[in-house]
Structure formats: structure tokens, C-alpha cells
Amino acid sequence: MSFEGKLALVTGSGRGIGRATALKLASLGCDIIVNYFRRRETAESTAKDIQALGVRAEVVKANVGDPAKIDEMFDTIANRFGYLDILISNAASGVGRPIMDVDVKAWDWTMDINAKAFLLCVQRAVQLMEGRAGTVVSISSLGSRFVWPTYAAVGVSKAALEALTRYLAIEMIPKGIRVNAVSASAVNTEALQFYIREGYVKDSKQTTPAGRMVTPEDVANVVAFLCSEEAFMIRGQTIVVDGGTSVAPFIPGGQEQA
Amino acid sequence: MSVEEQIRDIVSRIAHVDKGIITRESTFKDMKADSLDIVQALVAVEEAFDIEIPDEEAQKFQNFGDFVSYVESRAAKKDEA
């Protein structure tokens, strides 16, 4: 698998799954645009680690919840590079509240960043992918199909993201662009710490048949595969990376492995 | 417009609260600002003053005055640079 000479935009790649994905693609020769929202320091640290792998890295700030900022980000990419091969729509946010406490502002904030941003980023990315056999991967979560406490707004936004992935996969075929999603269970990131602190998530090791928590690198490996030519015939799918949790909810974690 | 007035405008717009009731002693609770209002206010202030406010710093703000003082000190440092 090689992405030499290609350019990827990974939204929200200062930390967590976005950072791991950016580093994975970079390790396979891909130049990376590191997008961040509020923490320049973490984005610059990702960029430095990418450059150490011998490829190009550029840092671009943008709140993807704001359509004008998405436009500014893509204007910057168009001016600096003029092309794009891979879009990873990873940036996410959300308001963790019971449904009765989800007001218009909380709903809009979550949907804007997690779902609407995907639509707007793809619309701009496609223009830069012309004639380049581009790939798009959105990062979802098992909360789109399963119910977790206080996760309603985020879960619904991720369901929208997955549905949009399917529609895009078909509508983008004439443009030679492949679109898929990767959905993970609780991944060991900073974002998860919130749910652990609040007592909503226990140590997932105990509930993951594969015996350990899913890491950002586990997700990044699948994203990279979906971006490769080897995944050519996979279209509009949501690939689940959860160590078996969703197919065996009643089987405790830590099964013995041969 | 002073830094304080600009931040008061932003907080009042985001939390839908009358500017008149926001004093330096007002807590976020007094301003009826929930956690999302606070994040949105931080984002808006960061953009207005072209600074970054780390969450660890924001968590230390006890009231509106702390928020203003922090932004004033950051904005001053930026001017010196």
C-alpha cells in the first residue's frame, strides 16, 4: 500500500483518531493537511511528527461547524496545492445530554460539526479531486446504531453521516471517487475520558471480546485500507472496528486467544 | 470598544442575556450560560481577539471578570509580540 505523491486532508487531526490516521497515511508516503479547531499546539505537534516521516505537512485552522470557515480552508488548499486525493472527515463534537435537554442550539452544534460539515467538505473536496481517483472516508461511531446514555444528538448525527456516505458513494461513481465510513466503538482517546469521568463508560476491555480497547491506530489502519486501491470494490459501506463488541454484546471481554 | 465591552457583547449574544446584568462578578450560572454557551463564547472570543484560550485555563474562570482579565492579559502580550 502506497500513497506516495498523494495529498490528504484529515479534519480534526490534532489528536485522537484524526492524528493516528494522519500519521498512518503519512507513513505510507502521503502528504497531509492537518486541520484543527482550537488547539494549534496539538496540530503543530502532529505536523512535526508527519514531517519526520519524510512527507509534507501543512496546518490549517478551521471550525468545520461554520460553512464560511470550511470555504476558507478549501480556498487555502486550492491556492497552496490545487488538488486533493483523500478526504478524511473526522472532526467531531457534540453535546452529551438526555434527549429532553437537547435544545435547538445543542442540536445544531452537533449536527453542524458532525453531519453538515461532511456534506460541505465533500462538495468542495470533489472539485479538487477531478481526474485523480479520489477517496473519502467519514469517521462514525457505533452510537449511530446503538443507544448510549446522553449520546442521542451525536448518535443521530452519526446516523446522518453514514446515510450520506451511502448516497455519496453512488453519486460520486461517475467522478471516480470512492466513499466509505469507518465506525468504531469506544476508542481510547481524550474524547472518551469525558464519558468515563461521567460514569457512562466503564473499562471497555471488560466488554470487548477481542480483549482490549480499540485504539486510534486500529481505526487508522482500516481507514488507510479503504483509501487504497485494494478496497476498490467497497462502496458506501460502514466498516465496524470494535473488537467484536457489536456482534457479541453478551459475551464478556478478554476471551483467550490462540 | 474596550476588551470588556466586546466580551460582554459576545456573551450576551450567545447566552441570550441582557448586557446590563453582566458584571465582573457575574458567574456563568448568573448569566444562565450552559456548557455549550461557554464553549461558543470561548470560540467567539478566540476569533475576535485572535488568541487561544486553553480549556484548562477556561476552567479556572470563576466569573466574567476572570474571563475578561485573562483575555486582556493575552491580548496585551500579543500586542507586545
Coordinates of C-alpha atoms in Angstrom, one line a residue:
Chain A
M1 CA 0.0 0.0 0.0
S2 CA 1.5 3.3 -1.0
F3 CA 0.1 6.9 -1.1
E4 CA 3.3 8.5 -2.5
G5 CA 2.6 11.8 -4.3
K6 CA -0.9 11.9 -2.9
L7 CA -2.4 14.6 -0.6
A8 CA -4.9 14.0 2.2
L9 CA -6.9 16.4 4.3
V10 CA -7.7 14.9 7.7
T11 CA -10.2 17.1 9.6
G12 CA -9.6 17.3 13.4
S13 CA -6.2 15.7 13.2
G14 CA -4.5 17.3 16.2
R15 CA -5.4 14.4 18.4
G16 CA -7.1 11.0 18.7
I17 CA -8.3 9.1 15.6
G18 CA -7.6 12.0 13.3
R19 CA -3.9 12.2 14.4
A20 CA -3.4 8.4 14.1
T21 CA -5.0 8.4 10.7
A22 CA -2.8 11.3 9.5
L23 CA 0.3 9.5 10.8
K24 CA -0.7 6.2 9.2
L25 CA -1.3 7.8 5.8
A26 CA 2.0 9.8 6.1
S27 CA 3.9 6.6 6.9
L28 CA 2.6 5.3 3.5
G29 CA 4.0 8.3 1.7
C30 CA 1.0 10.7 1.7
D31 CA 1.3 14.5 2.2
I32 CA -1.1 15.7 4.9
I33 CA -3.1 18.8 5.6
V34 CA -3.7 18.8 9.4
N35 CA -6.9 20.6 10.2
Y36 CA -7.7 21.7 13.8
F37 CA -10.3 23.9 15.5
R38 CA -8.9 25.3 18.8
R39 CA -5.6 23.8 19.7
R40 CA -2.8 24.9 17.4
E41 CA -0.2 23.3 19.6
T42 CA -1.5 19.7 19.1
A43 CA -1.9 20.3 15.4
E44 CA 1.6 21.5 15.1
S45 CA 2.9 18.5 17.0
T46 CA 1.0 16.2 14.6
A47 CA 2.5 18.1 11.7
K48 CA 6.0 17.8 13.1
D49 CA 5.6 14.0 13.5
I50 CA 4.3 13.8 9.9
Q51 CA 7.3 15.7 8.6
A52 CA 9.6 13.4 10.5
L53 CA 8.3 10.6 8.3
G54 CA 9.6 12.5 5.2
V55 CA 6.4 13.9 3.8
R56 CA 4.8 17.3 3.6
A57 CA 2.5 18.6 6.3
E58 CA 0.5 21.8 6.4
V59 CA -1.6 23.0 9.3
V60 CA -4.9 24.7 8.6
K61 CA -7.2 26.1 11.3
A62 CA -11.0 25.8 10.6
N63 CA -14.1 25.3 12.7
V64 CA -15.9 22.9 10.4
G65 CA -19.2 23.7 12.1
D66 CA -19.0 27.1 10.2
P67 CA -19.6 26.9 6.5
A68 CA -17.6 30.1 5.9
K69 CA -14.6 28.5 7.6
I70 CA -14.9 25.4 5.5
D71 CA -14.8 27.6 2.4
E72 CA -11.7 29.4 3.7
M73 CA -9.9 26.1 4.5
F74 CA -10.6 24.8 0.9
D75 CA -9.6 28.1 -0.6
T76 CA -6.3 27.8 1.2
I77 CA -5.8 24.2 0.0
A78 CA -6.8 25.2 -3.6
N79 CA -4.2 28.1 -3.5
R80 CA -1.4 26.1 -1.9
F81 CA -1.8 22.8 -3.7
G82 CA -4.6 23.0 -6.3
Y83 CA -5.5 19.3 -5.8
L84 CA -6.6 16.7 -3.2
D85 CA -6.7 12.9 -3.3
I86 CA -8.1 11.9 0.1
L87 CA -10.6 13.5 2.5
I88 CA -11.0 12.0 5.9
S89 CA -14.0 13.6 7.6
N90 CA -13.0 13.0 11.2
A91 CA -13.6 16.2 13.2
A92 CA -16.5 15.7 15.6
S93 CA -18.1 17.4 18.6
G94 CA -21.3 17.0 20.5
V95 CA -23.4 17.8 23.4
G96 CA -23.9 14.9 25.9
R97 CA -27.4 15.4 27.3
P98 CA -30.6 13.4 27.8
I99 CA -32.9 14.0 24.9
M100 CA -35.3 16.2 26.8
D101 CA -32.4 18.6 27.5
V102 CA -31.2 18.8 23.9
D103 CA -32.2 22.3 22.8
V104 CA -32.0 23.8 19.3
K105 CA -28.6 25.2 19.9
A106 CA -27.2 21.8 21.1
W107 CA -28.8 20.0 18.2
D108 CA -27.5 22.5 15.6
W109 CA -24.0 22.5 17.1
T110 CA -23.8 18.7 17.0
M111 CA -25.4 18.3 13.5
D112 CA -23.3 21.1 12.0
I113 CA -20.0 19.7 13.1
N114 CA -20.7 16.0 12.7
A115 CA -23.0 15.8 9.6
K116 CA -23.4 19.1 7.7
A117 CA -19.6 19.6 7.7
F118 CA -19.2 16.3 5.9
L119 CA -21.5 17.4 3.1
L120 CA -19.8 20.7 2.7
C121 CA -16.3 19.3 2.8
V122 CA -17.1 16.7 0.2
Q123 CA -18.7 19.3 -2.1
R124 CA -15.5 21.4 -2.0
A125 CA -13.1 18.4 -2.0
V126 CA -14.7 16.9 -5.1
Q127 CA -13.7 19.9 -7.2
L128 CA -10.0 19.4 -6.1
M129 CA -10.2 15.6 -6.9
E130 CA -11.1 16.0 -10.5
G131 CA -9.3 13.3 -12.6
R132 CA -7.4 12.0 -9.5
A133 CA -9.5 8.9 -8.4
G134 CA -10.1 10.4 -5.0
T135 CA -11.3 8.7 -1.9
V136 CA -13.4 9.9 1.0
V137 CA -13.7 8.2 4.4
S138 CA -16.0 9.5 7.2
I139 CA -15.5 8.5 10.8
S140 CA -18.6 7.4 12.5
S141 CA -19.5 5.7 15.8
L142 CA -21.5 2.7 17.0
G143 CA -23.8 5.2 18.7
S144 CA -25.4 5.6 15.3
R145 CA -27.0 2.2 15.7
F146 CA -26.9 1.6 19.5
V147 CA -28.2 3.6 22.3
W148 CA -25.7 5.1 24.8
P149 CA -26.7 7.4 27.7
T150 CA -26.7 11.1 26.8
Y151 CA -25.5 10.2 23.2
A152 CA -28.7 10.9 21.3
A153 CA -27.7 14.0 19.5
V154 CA -24.3 12.6 18.5
G155 CA -25.7 9.2 17.6
V156 CA -28.3 10.8 15.3
S157 CA -25.6 13.0 13.7
K158 CA -23.5 9.9 13.0
A159 CA -26.5 8.1 11.5
A160 CA -26.9 11.0 9.1
L161 CA -23.2 10.8 8.3
E162 CA -23.5 7.1 7.5
A163 CA -26.5 7.7 5.3
L164 CA -24.8 10.5 3.5
T165 CA -21.8 8.2 3.0
R166 CA -24.0 5.7 1.1
Y167 CA -25.6 8.3 -1.1
L168 CA -22.3 9.9 -1.9
A169 CA -20.7 6.5 -2.7
I170 CA -23.2 6.1 -5.5
E171 CA -23.4 9.7 -6.8
M172 CA -19.6 10.0 -6.9
I173 CA -19.1 6.9 -9.0
P174 CA -19.1 8.9 -12.3
K175 CA -16.4 11.1 -10.8
G176 CA -14.2 8.1 -10.0
I177 CA -14.4 9.0 -6.2
R178 CA -14.9 6.2 -3.7
V179 CA -16.7 6.9 -0.4
N180 CA -16.9 4.8 2.8
A181 CA -17.2 5.1 6.5
V182 CA -15.4 3.6 9.5
S183 CA -17.4 3.2 12.7
A184 CA -15.7 2.5 16.0
S185 CA -16.9 1.5 19.4
A186 CA -15.4 3.3 22.4
V187 CA -11.9 4.3 21.3
N188 CA -9.2 5.1 23.7
T189 CA -8.9 8.9 23.1
E190 CA -9.2 12.1 25.1
A191 CA -12.8 12.4 24.0
L192 CA -13.6 9.1 25.7
Q193 CA -12.3 10.3 29.0
F194 CA -15.3 12.6 29.3
Y195 CA -17.7 9.6 29.2
I196 CA -15.5 7.6 31.6
R197 CA -15.4 10.6 34.1
E198 CA -19.2 10.9 33.9
G199 CA -19.5 7.2 34.6
Y200 CA -21.2 6.3 31.3
V201 CA -18.4 4.1 30.0
K202 CA -16.7 1.5 32.1
D203 CA -13.4 -0.1 31.1
S204 CA -14.3 -1.3 27.6
K205 CA -11.6 -4.0 28.0
Q206 CA -14.2 -6.0 30.0
T207 CA -16.8 -5.8 27.3
T208 CA -14.7 -6.2 24.2
P209 CA -14.5 -9.9 23.1
A210 CA -11.1 -9.2 21.5
G211 CA -9.8 -8.5 24.9
R212 CA -8.6 -4.9 24.7
M213 CA -9.9 -1.4 23.9
V214 CA -10.0 -0.2 20.3
T215 CA -7.1 2.2 19.7
P216 CA -6.9 5.1 17.3
E217 CA -4.4 3.1 15.3
D218 CA -6.9 0.2 14.9
V219 CA -9.2 2.7 13.2
A220 CA -6.4 4.4 11.2
N221 CA -5.4 1.0 9.7
V222 CA -8.9 0.4 8.3
V223 CA -9.2 4.0 7.0
A224 CA -5.9 3.6 5.1
F225 CA -7.0 0.3 3.6
L226 CA -10.3 2.0 2.4
C227 CA -8.2 4.7 0.8
S228 CA -6.1 2.1 -1.1
E229 CA -6.8 0.6 -4.5
E230 CA -7.2 -2.8 -2.7
A231 CA -10.6 -1.5 -1.5
F232 CA -11.7 -0.6 -4.9
M233 CA -15.0 -2.6 -4.8
I234 CA -16.0 -1.4 -1.4
R235 CA -18.5 1.4 -1.8
G236 CA -20.8 3.2 0.6
Q237 CA -20.1 0.8 3.5
T238 CA -19.6 1.5 7.2
I239 CA -16.9 -0.8 8.4
V240 CA -17.1 -1.5 12.1
V241 CA -13.9 -1.6 14.2
D242 CA -15.0 -2.8 17.6
G243 CA -13.2 -6.0 18.6
G244 CA -16.4 -7.9 18.3
T245 CA -18.5 -5.9 20.7
S246 CA -21.5 -5.3 18.4
V247 CA -21.9 -8.9 17.3
A248 CA -21.5 -10.4 20.8
P249 CA -22.9 -8.0 23.3
F250 CA -23.5 -10.7 25.9
I251 CA -20.0 -12.2 25.8
P252 CA -17.6 -10.8 28.3
G253 CA -14.3 -9.4 27.0
G254 CA -10.8 -10.8 27.3
Q255 CA -11.5 -14.2 25.6
E256 CA -8.4 -16.3 25.4
Q257 CA -6.8 -16.2 22.1
A258 CA -4.8 -18.9 20.4
Chain B
M1 CA -14.8 49.5 22.5
S2 CA -12.8 48.0 25.4
V3 CA -12.0 44.3 25.7
E4 CA -14.5 44.0 28.5
E5 CA -17.3 45.6 26.4
Q6 CA -16.5 43.3 23.4
I7 CA -16.6 40.2 25.6
R8 CA -19.8 41.4 27.2
D9 CA -21.4 41.8 23.8
I10 CA -20.3 38.3 22.8
V11 CA -21.5 36.6 26.0
S12 CA -24.8 38.5 25.9
R13 CA -25.4 37.4 22.3
I14 CA -24.6 33.8 22.8
A15 CA -26.3 33.2 26.2
H16 CA -29.3 35.4 25.2
V17 CA -28.9 37.5 28.3
D18 CA -29.2 41.2 28.8
K19 CA -25.9 43.0 28.8
G20 CA -27.0 45.1 31.7
I21 CA -26.9 42.2 34.1
I22 CA -23.4 41.1 33.2
T23 CA -20.9 42.5 35.8
R24 CA -17.4 41.4 36.5
E25 CA -18.7 39.4 39.5
S26 CA -21.3 37.5 37.4
T27 CA -20.8 33.8 37.3
F28 CA -21.6 31.8 34.2
K29 CA -24.6 30.5 36.2
D30 CA -25.7 34.1 36.9
M31 CA -25.5 34.6 33.1
K32 CA -27.6 31.5 32.6
A33 CA -24.8 30.1 30.3
D34 CA -24.7 26.4 29.9
S35 CA -21.6 24.4 28.9
L36 CA -22.3 24.8 25.2
D37 CA -22.7 28.6 25.7
I38 CA -19.4 28.7 27.4
V39 CA -17.7 26.8 24.6
Q40 CA -19.3 29.0 22.0
A41 CA -18.3 32.1 23.9
L42 CA -14.7 30.9 24.1
V43 CA -14.6 30.2 20.4
A44 CA -16.1 33.6 19.5
V45 CA -13.7 35.4 21.8
E46 CA -10.7 33.5 20.4
E47 CA -11.7 34.5 16.9
A48 CA -12.4 38.2 17.9
F49 CA -9.0 38.6 19.6
D50 CA -7.1 36.0 17.5
I51 CA -5.9 34.2 20.6
E52 CA -6.2 30.7 22.0
I53 CA -7.8 30.0 25.4
P54 CA -6.8 26.5 26.6
D55 CA -9.7 24.7 28.3
E56 CA -7.6 24.2 31.3
E57 CA -7.4 28.0 31.7
A58 CA -11.1 28.5 31.0
Q59 CA -12.0 26.0 33.7
K60 CA -10.3 28.4 36.2
F61 CA -12.6 31.3 35.4
Q62 CA -14.9 31.9 38.5
N63 CA -16.7 34.8 37.0
F64 CA -17.0 37.2 34.0
G65 CA -14.2 39.3 35.5
D66 CA -11.7 36.4 35.4
F67 CA -12.6 35.8 31.7
V68 CA -12.0 39.4 30.9
S69 CA -8.8 39.7 32.8
Y70 CA -7.4 36.6 31.1
V71 CA -8.3 37.9 27.6
E72 CA -6.8 41.3 28.5
S73 CA -3.5 39.8 29.5
R74 CA -3.3 37.6 26.4
A75 CA -4.3 40.5 24.1
A76 CA -1.6 42.7 25.7
K77 CA 1.1 40.0 25.3
K78 CA 0.1 39.7 21.7
D79 CA 0.4 43.5 21.2
E80 CA 4.0 43.3 22.7
A81 CA 5.0 40.5 20.4

